[in-house]
CSV table of C-alpha atoms in Angstrom, one decimal:
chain,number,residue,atom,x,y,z
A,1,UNK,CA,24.8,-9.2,-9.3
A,2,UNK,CA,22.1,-10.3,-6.6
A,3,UNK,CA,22.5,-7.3,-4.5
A,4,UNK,CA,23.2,-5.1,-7.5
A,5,UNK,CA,19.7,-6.0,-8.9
A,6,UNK,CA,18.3,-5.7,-5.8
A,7,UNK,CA,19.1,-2.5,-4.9
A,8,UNK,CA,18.3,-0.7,-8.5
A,9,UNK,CA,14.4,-2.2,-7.8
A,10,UNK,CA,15.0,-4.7,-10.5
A,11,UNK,CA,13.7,-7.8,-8.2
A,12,UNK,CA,12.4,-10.2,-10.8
A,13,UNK,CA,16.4,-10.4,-12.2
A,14,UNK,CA,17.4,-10.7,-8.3
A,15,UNK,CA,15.5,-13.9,-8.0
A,16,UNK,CA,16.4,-15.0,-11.3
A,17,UNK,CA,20.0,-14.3,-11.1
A,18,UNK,CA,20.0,-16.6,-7.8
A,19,UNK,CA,18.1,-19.3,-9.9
A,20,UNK,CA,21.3,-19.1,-12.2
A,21,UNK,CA,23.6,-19.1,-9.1
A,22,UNK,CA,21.8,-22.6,-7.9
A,23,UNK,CA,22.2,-24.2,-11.7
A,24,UNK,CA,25.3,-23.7,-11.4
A,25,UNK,CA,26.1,-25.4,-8.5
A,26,UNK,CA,27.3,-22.5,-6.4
A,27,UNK,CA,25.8,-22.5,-2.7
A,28,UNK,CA,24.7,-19.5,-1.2
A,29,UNK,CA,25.6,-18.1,2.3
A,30,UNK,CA,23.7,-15.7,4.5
A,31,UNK,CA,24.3,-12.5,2.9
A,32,UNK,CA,23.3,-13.5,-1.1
A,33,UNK,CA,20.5,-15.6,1.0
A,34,UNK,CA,19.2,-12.1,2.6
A,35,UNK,CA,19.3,-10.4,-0.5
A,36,UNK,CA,17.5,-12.5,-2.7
A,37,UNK,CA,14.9,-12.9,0.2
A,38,UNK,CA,14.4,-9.0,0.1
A,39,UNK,CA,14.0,-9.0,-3.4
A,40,UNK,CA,10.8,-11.5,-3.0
A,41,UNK,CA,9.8,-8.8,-0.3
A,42,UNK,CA,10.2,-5.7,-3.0
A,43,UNK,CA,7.7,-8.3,-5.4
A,44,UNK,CA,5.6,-9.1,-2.8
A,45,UNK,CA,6.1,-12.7,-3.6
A,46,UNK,CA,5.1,-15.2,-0.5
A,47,UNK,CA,5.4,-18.4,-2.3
A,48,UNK,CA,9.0,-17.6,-4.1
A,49,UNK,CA,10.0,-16.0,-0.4
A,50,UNK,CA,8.2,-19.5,1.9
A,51,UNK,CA,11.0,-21.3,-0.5
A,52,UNK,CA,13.6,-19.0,0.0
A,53,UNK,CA,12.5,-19.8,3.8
A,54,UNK,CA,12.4,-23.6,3.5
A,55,UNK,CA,16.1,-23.2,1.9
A,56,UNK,CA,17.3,-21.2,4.3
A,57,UNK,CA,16.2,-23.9,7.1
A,58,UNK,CA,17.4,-26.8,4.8
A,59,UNK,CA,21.3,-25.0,4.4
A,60,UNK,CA,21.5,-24.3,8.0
A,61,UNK,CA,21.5,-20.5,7.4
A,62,UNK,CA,18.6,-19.7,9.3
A,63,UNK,CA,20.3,-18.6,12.2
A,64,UNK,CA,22.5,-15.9,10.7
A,65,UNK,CA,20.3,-12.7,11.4
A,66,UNK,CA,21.0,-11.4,7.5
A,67,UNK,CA,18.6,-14.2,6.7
A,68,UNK,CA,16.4,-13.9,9.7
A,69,UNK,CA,16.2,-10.2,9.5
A,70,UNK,CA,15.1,-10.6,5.4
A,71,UNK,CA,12.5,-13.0,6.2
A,72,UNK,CA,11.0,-10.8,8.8
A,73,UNK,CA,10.8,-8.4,6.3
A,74,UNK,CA,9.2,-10.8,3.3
A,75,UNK,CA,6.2,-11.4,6.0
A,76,UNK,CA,5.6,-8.2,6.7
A,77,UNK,CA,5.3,-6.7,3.4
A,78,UNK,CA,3.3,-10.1,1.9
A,79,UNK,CA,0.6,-9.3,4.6
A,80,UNK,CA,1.2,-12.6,7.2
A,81,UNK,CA,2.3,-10.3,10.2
A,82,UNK,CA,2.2,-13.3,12.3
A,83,UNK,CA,4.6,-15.3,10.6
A,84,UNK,CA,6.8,-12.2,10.7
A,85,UNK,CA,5.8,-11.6,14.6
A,86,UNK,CA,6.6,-15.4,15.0
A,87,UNK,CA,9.7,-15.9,13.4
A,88,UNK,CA,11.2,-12.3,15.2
A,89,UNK,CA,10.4,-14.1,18.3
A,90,UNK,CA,12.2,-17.2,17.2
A,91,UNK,CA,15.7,-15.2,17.2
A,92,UNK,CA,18.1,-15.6,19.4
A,93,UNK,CA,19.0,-12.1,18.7
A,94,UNK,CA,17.6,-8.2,17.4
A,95,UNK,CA,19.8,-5.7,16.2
A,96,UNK,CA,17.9,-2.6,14.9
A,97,UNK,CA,17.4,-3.9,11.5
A,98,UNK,CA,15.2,-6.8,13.2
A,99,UNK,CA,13.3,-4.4,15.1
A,100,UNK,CA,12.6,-1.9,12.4
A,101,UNK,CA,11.3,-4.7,10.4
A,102,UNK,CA,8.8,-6.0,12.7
A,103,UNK,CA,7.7,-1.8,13.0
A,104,UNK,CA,7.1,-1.3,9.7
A,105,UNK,CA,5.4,-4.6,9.1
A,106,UNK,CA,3.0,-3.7,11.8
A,107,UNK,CA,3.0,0.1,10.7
A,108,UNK,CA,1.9,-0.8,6.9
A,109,UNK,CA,-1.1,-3.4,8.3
A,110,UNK,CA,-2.0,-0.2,9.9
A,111,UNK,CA,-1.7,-1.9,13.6
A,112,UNK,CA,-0.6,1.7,15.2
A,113,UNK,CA,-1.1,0.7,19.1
A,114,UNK,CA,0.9,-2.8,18.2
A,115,UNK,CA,3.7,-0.9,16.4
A,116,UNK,CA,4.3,2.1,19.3
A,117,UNK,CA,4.2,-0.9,21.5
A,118,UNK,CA,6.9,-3.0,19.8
A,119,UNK,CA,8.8,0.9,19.4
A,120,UNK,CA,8.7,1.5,23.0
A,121,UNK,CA,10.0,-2.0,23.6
A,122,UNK,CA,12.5,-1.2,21.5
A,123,UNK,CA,13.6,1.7,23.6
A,124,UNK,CA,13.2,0.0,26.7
A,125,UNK,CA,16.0,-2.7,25.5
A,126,UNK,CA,18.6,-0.4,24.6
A,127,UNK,CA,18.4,-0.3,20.9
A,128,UNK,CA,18.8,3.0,19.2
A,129,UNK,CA,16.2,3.1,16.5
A,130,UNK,CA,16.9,4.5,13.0
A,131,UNK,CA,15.0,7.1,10.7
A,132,UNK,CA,13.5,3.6,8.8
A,133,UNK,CA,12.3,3.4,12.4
A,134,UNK,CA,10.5,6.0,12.8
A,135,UNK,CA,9.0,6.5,9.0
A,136,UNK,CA,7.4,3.2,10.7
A,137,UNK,CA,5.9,5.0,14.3
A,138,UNK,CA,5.0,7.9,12.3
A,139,UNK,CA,3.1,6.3,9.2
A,140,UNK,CA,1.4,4.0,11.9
A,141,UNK,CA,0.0,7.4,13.9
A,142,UNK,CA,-0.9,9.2,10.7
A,143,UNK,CA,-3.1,6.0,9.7
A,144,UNK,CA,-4.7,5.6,13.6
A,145,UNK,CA,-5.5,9.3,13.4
A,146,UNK,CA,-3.0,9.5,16.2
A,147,UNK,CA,-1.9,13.5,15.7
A,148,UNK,CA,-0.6,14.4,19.3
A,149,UNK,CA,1.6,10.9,19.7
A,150,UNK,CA,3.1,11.0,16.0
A,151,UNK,CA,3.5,14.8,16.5
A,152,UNK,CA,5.5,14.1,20.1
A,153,UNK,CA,7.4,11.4,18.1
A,154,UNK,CA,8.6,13.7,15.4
A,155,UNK,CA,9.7,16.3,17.9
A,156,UNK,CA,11.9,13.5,19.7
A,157,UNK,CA,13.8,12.5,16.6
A,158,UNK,CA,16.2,15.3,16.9
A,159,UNK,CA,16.1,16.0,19.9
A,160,UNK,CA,16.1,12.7,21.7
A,161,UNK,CA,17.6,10.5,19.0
A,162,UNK,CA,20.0,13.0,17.1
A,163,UNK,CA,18.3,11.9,13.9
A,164,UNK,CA,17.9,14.8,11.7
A,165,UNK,CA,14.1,14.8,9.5
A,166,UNK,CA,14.1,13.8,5.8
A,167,UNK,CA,11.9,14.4,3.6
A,168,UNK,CA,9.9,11.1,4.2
A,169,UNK,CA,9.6,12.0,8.2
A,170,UNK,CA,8.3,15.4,6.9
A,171,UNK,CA,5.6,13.6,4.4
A,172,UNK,CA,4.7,11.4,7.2
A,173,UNK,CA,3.6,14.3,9.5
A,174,UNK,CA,1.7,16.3,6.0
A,175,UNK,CA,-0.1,12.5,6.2
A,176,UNK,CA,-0.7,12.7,9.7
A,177,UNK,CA,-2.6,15.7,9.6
A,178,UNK,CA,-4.1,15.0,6.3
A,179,UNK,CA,-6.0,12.1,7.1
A,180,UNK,CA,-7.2,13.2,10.2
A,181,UNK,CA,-8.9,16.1,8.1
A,182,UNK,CA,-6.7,18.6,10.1
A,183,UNK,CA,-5.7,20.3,6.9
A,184,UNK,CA,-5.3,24.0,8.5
A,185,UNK,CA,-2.9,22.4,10.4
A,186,UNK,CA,-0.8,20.2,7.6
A,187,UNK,CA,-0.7,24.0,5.5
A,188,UNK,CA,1.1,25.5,8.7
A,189,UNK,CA,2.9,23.0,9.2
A,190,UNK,CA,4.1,22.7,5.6
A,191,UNK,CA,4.8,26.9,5.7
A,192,UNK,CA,7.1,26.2,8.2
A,193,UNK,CA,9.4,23.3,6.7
A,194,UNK,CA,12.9,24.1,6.6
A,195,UNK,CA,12.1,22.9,2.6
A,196,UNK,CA,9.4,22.4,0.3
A,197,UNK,CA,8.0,19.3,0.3
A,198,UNK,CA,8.3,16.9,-2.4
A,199,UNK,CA,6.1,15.6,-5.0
A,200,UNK,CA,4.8,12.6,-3.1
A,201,UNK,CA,4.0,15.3,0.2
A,202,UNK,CA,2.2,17.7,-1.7
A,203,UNK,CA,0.3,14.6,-3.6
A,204,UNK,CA,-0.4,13.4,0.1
A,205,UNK,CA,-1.9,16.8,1.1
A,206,UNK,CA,-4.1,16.7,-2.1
A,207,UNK,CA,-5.3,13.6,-1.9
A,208,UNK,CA,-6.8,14.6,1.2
A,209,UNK,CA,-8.0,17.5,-0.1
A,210,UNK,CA,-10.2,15.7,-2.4
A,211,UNK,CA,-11.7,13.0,0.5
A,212,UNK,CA,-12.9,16.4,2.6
A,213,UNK,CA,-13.4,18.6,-0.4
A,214,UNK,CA,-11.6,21.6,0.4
A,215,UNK,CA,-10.5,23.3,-3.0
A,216,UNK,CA,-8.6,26.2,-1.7
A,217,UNK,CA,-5.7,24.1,0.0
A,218,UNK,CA,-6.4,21.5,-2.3
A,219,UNK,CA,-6.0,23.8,-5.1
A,220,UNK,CA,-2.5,24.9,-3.6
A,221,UNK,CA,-1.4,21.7,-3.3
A,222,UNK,CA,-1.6,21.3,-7.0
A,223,UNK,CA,-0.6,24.5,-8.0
A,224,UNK,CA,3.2,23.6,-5.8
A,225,UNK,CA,2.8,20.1,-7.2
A,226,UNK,CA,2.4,20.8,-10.8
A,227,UNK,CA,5.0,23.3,-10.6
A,228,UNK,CA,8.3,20.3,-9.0
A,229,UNK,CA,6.5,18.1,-11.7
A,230,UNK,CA,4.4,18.9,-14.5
A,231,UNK,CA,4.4,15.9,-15.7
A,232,UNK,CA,3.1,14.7,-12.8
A,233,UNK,CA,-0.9,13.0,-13.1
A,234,UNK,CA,-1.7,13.1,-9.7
A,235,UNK,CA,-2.7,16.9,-9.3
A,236,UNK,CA,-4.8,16.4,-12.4
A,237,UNK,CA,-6.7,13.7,-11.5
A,238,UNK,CA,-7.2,14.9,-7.8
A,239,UNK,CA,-8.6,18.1,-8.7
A,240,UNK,CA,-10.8,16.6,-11.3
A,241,UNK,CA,-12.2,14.5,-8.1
A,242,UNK,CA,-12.6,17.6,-6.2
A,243,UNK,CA,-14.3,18.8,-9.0
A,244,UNK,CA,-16.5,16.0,-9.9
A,245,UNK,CA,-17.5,15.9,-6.6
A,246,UNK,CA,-19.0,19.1,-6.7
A,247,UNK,CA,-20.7,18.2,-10.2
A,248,UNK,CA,-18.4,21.0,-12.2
A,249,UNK,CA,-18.1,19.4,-15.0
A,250,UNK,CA,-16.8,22.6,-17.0
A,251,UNK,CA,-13.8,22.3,-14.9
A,252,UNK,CA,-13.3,18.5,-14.8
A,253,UNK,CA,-13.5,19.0,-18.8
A,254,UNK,CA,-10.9,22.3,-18.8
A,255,UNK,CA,-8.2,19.7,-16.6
A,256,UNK,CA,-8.5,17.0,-19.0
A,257,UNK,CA,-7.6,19.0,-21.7
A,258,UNK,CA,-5.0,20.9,-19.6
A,259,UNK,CA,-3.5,17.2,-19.7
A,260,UNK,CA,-3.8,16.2,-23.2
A,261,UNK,CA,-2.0,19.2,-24.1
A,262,UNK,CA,0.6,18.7,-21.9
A,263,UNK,CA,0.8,15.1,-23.0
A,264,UNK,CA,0.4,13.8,-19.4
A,265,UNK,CA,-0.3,10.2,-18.8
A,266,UNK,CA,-2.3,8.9,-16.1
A,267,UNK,CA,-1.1,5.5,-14.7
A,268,UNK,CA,-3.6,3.2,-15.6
A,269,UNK,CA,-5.0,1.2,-12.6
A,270,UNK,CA,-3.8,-2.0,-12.5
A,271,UNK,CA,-4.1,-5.4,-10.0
A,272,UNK,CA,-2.7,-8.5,-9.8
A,273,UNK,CA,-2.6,-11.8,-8.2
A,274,UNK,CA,-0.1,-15.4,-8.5
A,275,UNK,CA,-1.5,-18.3,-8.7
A,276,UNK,CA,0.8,-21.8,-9.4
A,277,UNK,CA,3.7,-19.1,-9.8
A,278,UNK,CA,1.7,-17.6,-12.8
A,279,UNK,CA,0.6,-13.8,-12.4
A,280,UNK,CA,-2.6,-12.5,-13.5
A,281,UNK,CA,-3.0,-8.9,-13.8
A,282,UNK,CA,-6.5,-7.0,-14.3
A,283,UNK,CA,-7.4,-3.7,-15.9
A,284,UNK,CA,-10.6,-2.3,-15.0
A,285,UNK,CA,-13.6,-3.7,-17.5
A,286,UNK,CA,-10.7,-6.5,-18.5
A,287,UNK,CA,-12.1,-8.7,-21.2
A,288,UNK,CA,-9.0,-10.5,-22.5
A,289,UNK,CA,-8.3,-13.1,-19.5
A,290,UNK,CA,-8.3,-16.8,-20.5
A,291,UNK,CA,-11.6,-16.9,-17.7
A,292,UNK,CA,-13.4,-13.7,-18.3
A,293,UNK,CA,-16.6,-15.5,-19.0
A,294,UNK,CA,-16.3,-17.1,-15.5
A,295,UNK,CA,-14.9,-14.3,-13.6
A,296,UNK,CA,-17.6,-11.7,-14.7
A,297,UNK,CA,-20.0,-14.7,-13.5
A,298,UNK,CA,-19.1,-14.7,-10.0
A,299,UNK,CA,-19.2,-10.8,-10.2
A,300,UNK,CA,-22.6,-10.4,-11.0
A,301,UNK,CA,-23.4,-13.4,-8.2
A,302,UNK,CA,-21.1,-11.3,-5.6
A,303,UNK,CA,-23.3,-8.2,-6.8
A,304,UNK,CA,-26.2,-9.3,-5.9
A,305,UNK,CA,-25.6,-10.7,-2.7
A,306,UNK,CA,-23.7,-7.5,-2.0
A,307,UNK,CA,-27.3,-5.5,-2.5
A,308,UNK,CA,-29.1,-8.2,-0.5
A,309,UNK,CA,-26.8,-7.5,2.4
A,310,UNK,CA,-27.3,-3.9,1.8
A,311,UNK,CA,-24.0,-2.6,0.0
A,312,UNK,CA,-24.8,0.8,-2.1
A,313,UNK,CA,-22.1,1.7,-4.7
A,314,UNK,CA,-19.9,4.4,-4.2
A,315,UNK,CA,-20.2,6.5,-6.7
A,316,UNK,CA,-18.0,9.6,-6.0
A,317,UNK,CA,-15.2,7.7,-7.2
A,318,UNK,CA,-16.1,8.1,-10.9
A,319,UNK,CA,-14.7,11.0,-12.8
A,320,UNK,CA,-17.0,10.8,-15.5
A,321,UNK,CA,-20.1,13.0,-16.3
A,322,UNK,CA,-22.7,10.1,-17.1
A,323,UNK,CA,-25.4,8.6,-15.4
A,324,UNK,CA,-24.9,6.8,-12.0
A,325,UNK,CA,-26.4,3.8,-14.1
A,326,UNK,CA,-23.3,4.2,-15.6
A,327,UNK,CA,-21.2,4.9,-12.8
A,328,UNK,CA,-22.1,1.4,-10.9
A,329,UNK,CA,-21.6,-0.6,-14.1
A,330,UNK,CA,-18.1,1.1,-14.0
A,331,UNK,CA,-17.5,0.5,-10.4
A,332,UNK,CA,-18.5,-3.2,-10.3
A,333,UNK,CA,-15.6,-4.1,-13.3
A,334,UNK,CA,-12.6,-1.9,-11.4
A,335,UNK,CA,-9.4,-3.7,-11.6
A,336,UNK,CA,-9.2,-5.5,-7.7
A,337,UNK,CA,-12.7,-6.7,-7.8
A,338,UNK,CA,-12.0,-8.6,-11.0
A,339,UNK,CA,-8.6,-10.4,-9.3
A,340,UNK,CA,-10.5,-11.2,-6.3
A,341,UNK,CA,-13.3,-12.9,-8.4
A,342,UNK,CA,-10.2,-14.7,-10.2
A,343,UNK,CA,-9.4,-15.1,-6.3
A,344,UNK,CA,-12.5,-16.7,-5.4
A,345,UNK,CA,-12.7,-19.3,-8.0
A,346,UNK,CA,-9.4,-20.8,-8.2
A,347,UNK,CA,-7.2,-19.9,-5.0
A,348,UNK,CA,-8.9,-22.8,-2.0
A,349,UNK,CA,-10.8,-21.9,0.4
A,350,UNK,CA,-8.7,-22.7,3.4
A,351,UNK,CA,-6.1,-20.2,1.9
A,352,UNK,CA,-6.3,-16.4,1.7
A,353,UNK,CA,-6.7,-14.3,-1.6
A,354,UNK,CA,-3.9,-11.9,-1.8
A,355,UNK,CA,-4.2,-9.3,-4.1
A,356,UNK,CA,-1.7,-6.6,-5.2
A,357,UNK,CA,-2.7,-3.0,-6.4
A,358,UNK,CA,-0.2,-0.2,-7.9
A,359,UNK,CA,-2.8,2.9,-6.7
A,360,UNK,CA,-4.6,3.3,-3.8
A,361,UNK,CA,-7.8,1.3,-3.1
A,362,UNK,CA,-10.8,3.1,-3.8
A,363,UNK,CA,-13.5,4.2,-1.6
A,364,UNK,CA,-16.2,1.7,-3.1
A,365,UNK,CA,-13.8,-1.2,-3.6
A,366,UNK,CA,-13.3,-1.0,-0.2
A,367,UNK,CA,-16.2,-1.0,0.8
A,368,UNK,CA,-17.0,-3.5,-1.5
A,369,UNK,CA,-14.3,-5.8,-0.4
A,370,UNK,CA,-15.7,-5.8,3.1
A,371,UNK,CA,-19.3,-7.4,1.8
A,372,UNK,CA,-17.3,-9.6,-0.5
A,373,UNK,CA,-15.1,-11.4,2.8
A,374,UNK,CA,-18.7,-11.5,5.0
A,375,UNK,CA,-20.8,-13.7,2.0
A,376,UNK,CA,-17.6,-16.1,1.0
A,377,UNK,CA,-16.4,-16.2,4.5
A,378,UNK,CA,-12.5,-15.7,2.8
A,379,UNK,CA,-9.7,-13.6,3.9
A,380,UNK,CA,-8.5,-11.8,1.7
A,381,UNK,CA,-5.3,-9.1,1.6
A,382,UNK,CA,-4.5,-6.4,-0.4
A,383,UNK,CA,-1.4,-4.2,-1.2
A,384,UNK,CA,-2.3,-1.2,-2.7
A,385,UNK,CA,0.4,1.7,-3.0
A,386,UNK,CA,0.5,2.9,0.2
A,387,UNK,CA,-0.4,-0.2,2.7
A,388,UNK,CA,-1.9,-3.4,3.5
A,389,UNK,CA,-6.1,-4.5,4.2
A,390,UNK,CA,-6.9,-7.4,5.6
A,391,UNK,CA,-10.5,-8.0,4.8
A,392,UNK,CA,-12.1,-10.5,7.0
A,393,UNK,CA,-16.0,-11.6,8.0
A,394,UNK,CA,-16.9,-8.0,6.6
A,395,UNK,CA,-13.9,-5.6,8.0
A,396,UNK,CA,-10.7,-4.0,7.2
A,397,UNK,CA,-7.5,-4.2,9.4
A,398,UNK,CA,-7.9,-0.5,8.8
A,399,UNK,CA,-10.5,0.4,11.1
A,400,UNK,CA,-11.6,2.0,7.5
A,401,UNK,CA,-9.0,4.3,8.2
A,402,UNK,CA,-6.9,4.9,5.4
């Protein structure tokens, strides 16, 4: 039932079911250990996982490298890449499952010279690598900018490895071109797949599309993404940036009705944070928390220290034709900035604020983020949908590369 939940995404029943499991008396061994450990991983849940961990030291499992390799994996994804570092080092053995672990950990913090380090050590000791592996290498060069070493890397899959490209390898490279604002190049390279690229490859091209502001790929990127998924927001919403952008309002207006008549949804922004195993999950402009009073407070304080220090607001990333008056007051209320106020009051200061986001952090939070870690002096992490930030004394893990 464990690894059944597990495996179908349905984490919060993984961890539950094992709760069962305990209040019932029945021990666990290694395997149903590992699993319920990689469920905390898929929640992004350190302080369910660091019991899991005490367990597993308690029970004498901790040697058994299905428990070792799941723990690996819980620090990686919950942002504390040295635990996950340390811990690999403490085993008295890798198998490829260890070593892809510690890769993608590295890869997601956006560490690309520490992950093709640990992946050519990995070579060097004789352990064939897998195509988890290299998802990890290549996502790691597409967020370094890396084009030439994530390209050679591709190449080698098949021909050095025998591991024929999936769709996420091929998404990977559309990234790796992307970000680096070589879009002629991720078009060519996408013309000459063996198929068409998924939804989430021709929402990666887009996106991009939108952070340079080139319409004509960007506008073919959601033409071929609109037409594998209609119902799909994303193509909406990123030509509406494009648009904004550019002030064309007309346009902006003409998509927005293009999805109200189509009856597509756009995923509402969302964050959240745990705190004495409780979660607390933010909307943008969020009034109905039990501390709303408190936590708009210590926004407007962090707002104006912000401006002292010389933070401007962002406001490209508001789709909305109003004033920019307007646009700041909507900026300064988005979803993360409210958890990390929430952050900031009750989490203590020797401990980090961890924050979890189901989109992509914005240009402004970012940057806002950055200020907010220099004035408190906190660390503070946050998962968004595609990787980790570790915000600390005023910058990103990222390199503000991302």
């Amino acid at each position: 039932m464990i690894v059944g939940y597990g495996q179908n995404g349905c984490s919060e029943e993984a961890v539950r079911a094992f709760s069962e499991m305990q209040r019932d008396g029945v021990d666990p061994d290694d395997f149903t250990l590992g699993s319920v450990i990689s469920s905390c991983a898929n929640l992004a849940s350190l302080e369910e996982g660091a019991q899991f961990h005490c367990l597993a030291l308690v029970s004498g499992l901790m040697p058994y490298i299905t428990v070792s390799n799941a723990l690996v994996t819980l620090y990686g994804k919950c942002g504390s890449i040295e635990d996950a570092h340390r811990l690999f080092d403490e085993m008295s053995f890798h198998d490829q499952v260890s070593w892809t672990a510690l890769v993608s950990g590295y890869a997601q913090f956006g560490k690309a010279k520490e992950t093709i380090d640990l992946f050519e050590k990995m070579l060097s000791k004789g352990v064939k690598p897998d195509g988890v592996t290299f998802i990890g290498v290549l996502s790691a060069c597409s967020r370094a900018g890396f084009v030439e070493k994530g390209r050679s890397y591709f190449y080698s899959m098949q021909k050095d490895h025998g591991i024929v490209p999936i769709d996420d390898h091929y998404t990977c490279m559309i990234d790796l071109y992307s970000t680096s604002g070589r879009l002629k190049e991720a078009e060519e390279f996408i013309k000459q797949m063996p198929m068409r690229p998924d939804a989430i490859g021709w929402g990666t091209l887009l996106s991009a599309c939108r952070l340079r502001g080139d319409m004509e790929i960007g506008k073919w990127a959601a033409e071929n993404l609109l037409e594998i998924d209609p119902q799909n927001p994303a193509s909406y919403v990123l030509l509406c940036s494009i648009h904004a952008a550019k002030g064309q309002w007309n346009e902006v207006a003409h998509l927005r009705r293009g999805m109200r008549d189509r009856q597509v949804k756009k995923e509402p922004g969302c964050s959240w944070i745990k705190y004495k195993n409780k979660v607390h999950i933010f909307s943008a402009d969020d009034q109905s928390h039990p501390f709303s009073k408190g936590i708009y407070e210590k926004l407007e304080w962090l707002n104006s220290k912000m401006v002292e220090e010389g933070y401007k607001p962002d406001v490209s990333s508001v789709l909305h034709d109003v004033a920019d008056a307007d646009k700041v007051h909507m900026l300064s209320h988005h979803s993360e900035k409210l958890a990390i106020a929430f952050g900031l009051m009750f989490v203590p200061q020797e401990m980090p604020i961890r924050i979890v986001k189901n989109l992509r952090v914005c240009v402004d939070c970012h940057n806002a983020t950055k200020f907010i870690s220099k004035i408190t002096g906190r660390d503070i992490l946050v998962r968004g949908a595609v990787r980790f930030h570790k915000f600390s004394n005023g910058l990103c893990s990222c390199g503000d590369f991302w």
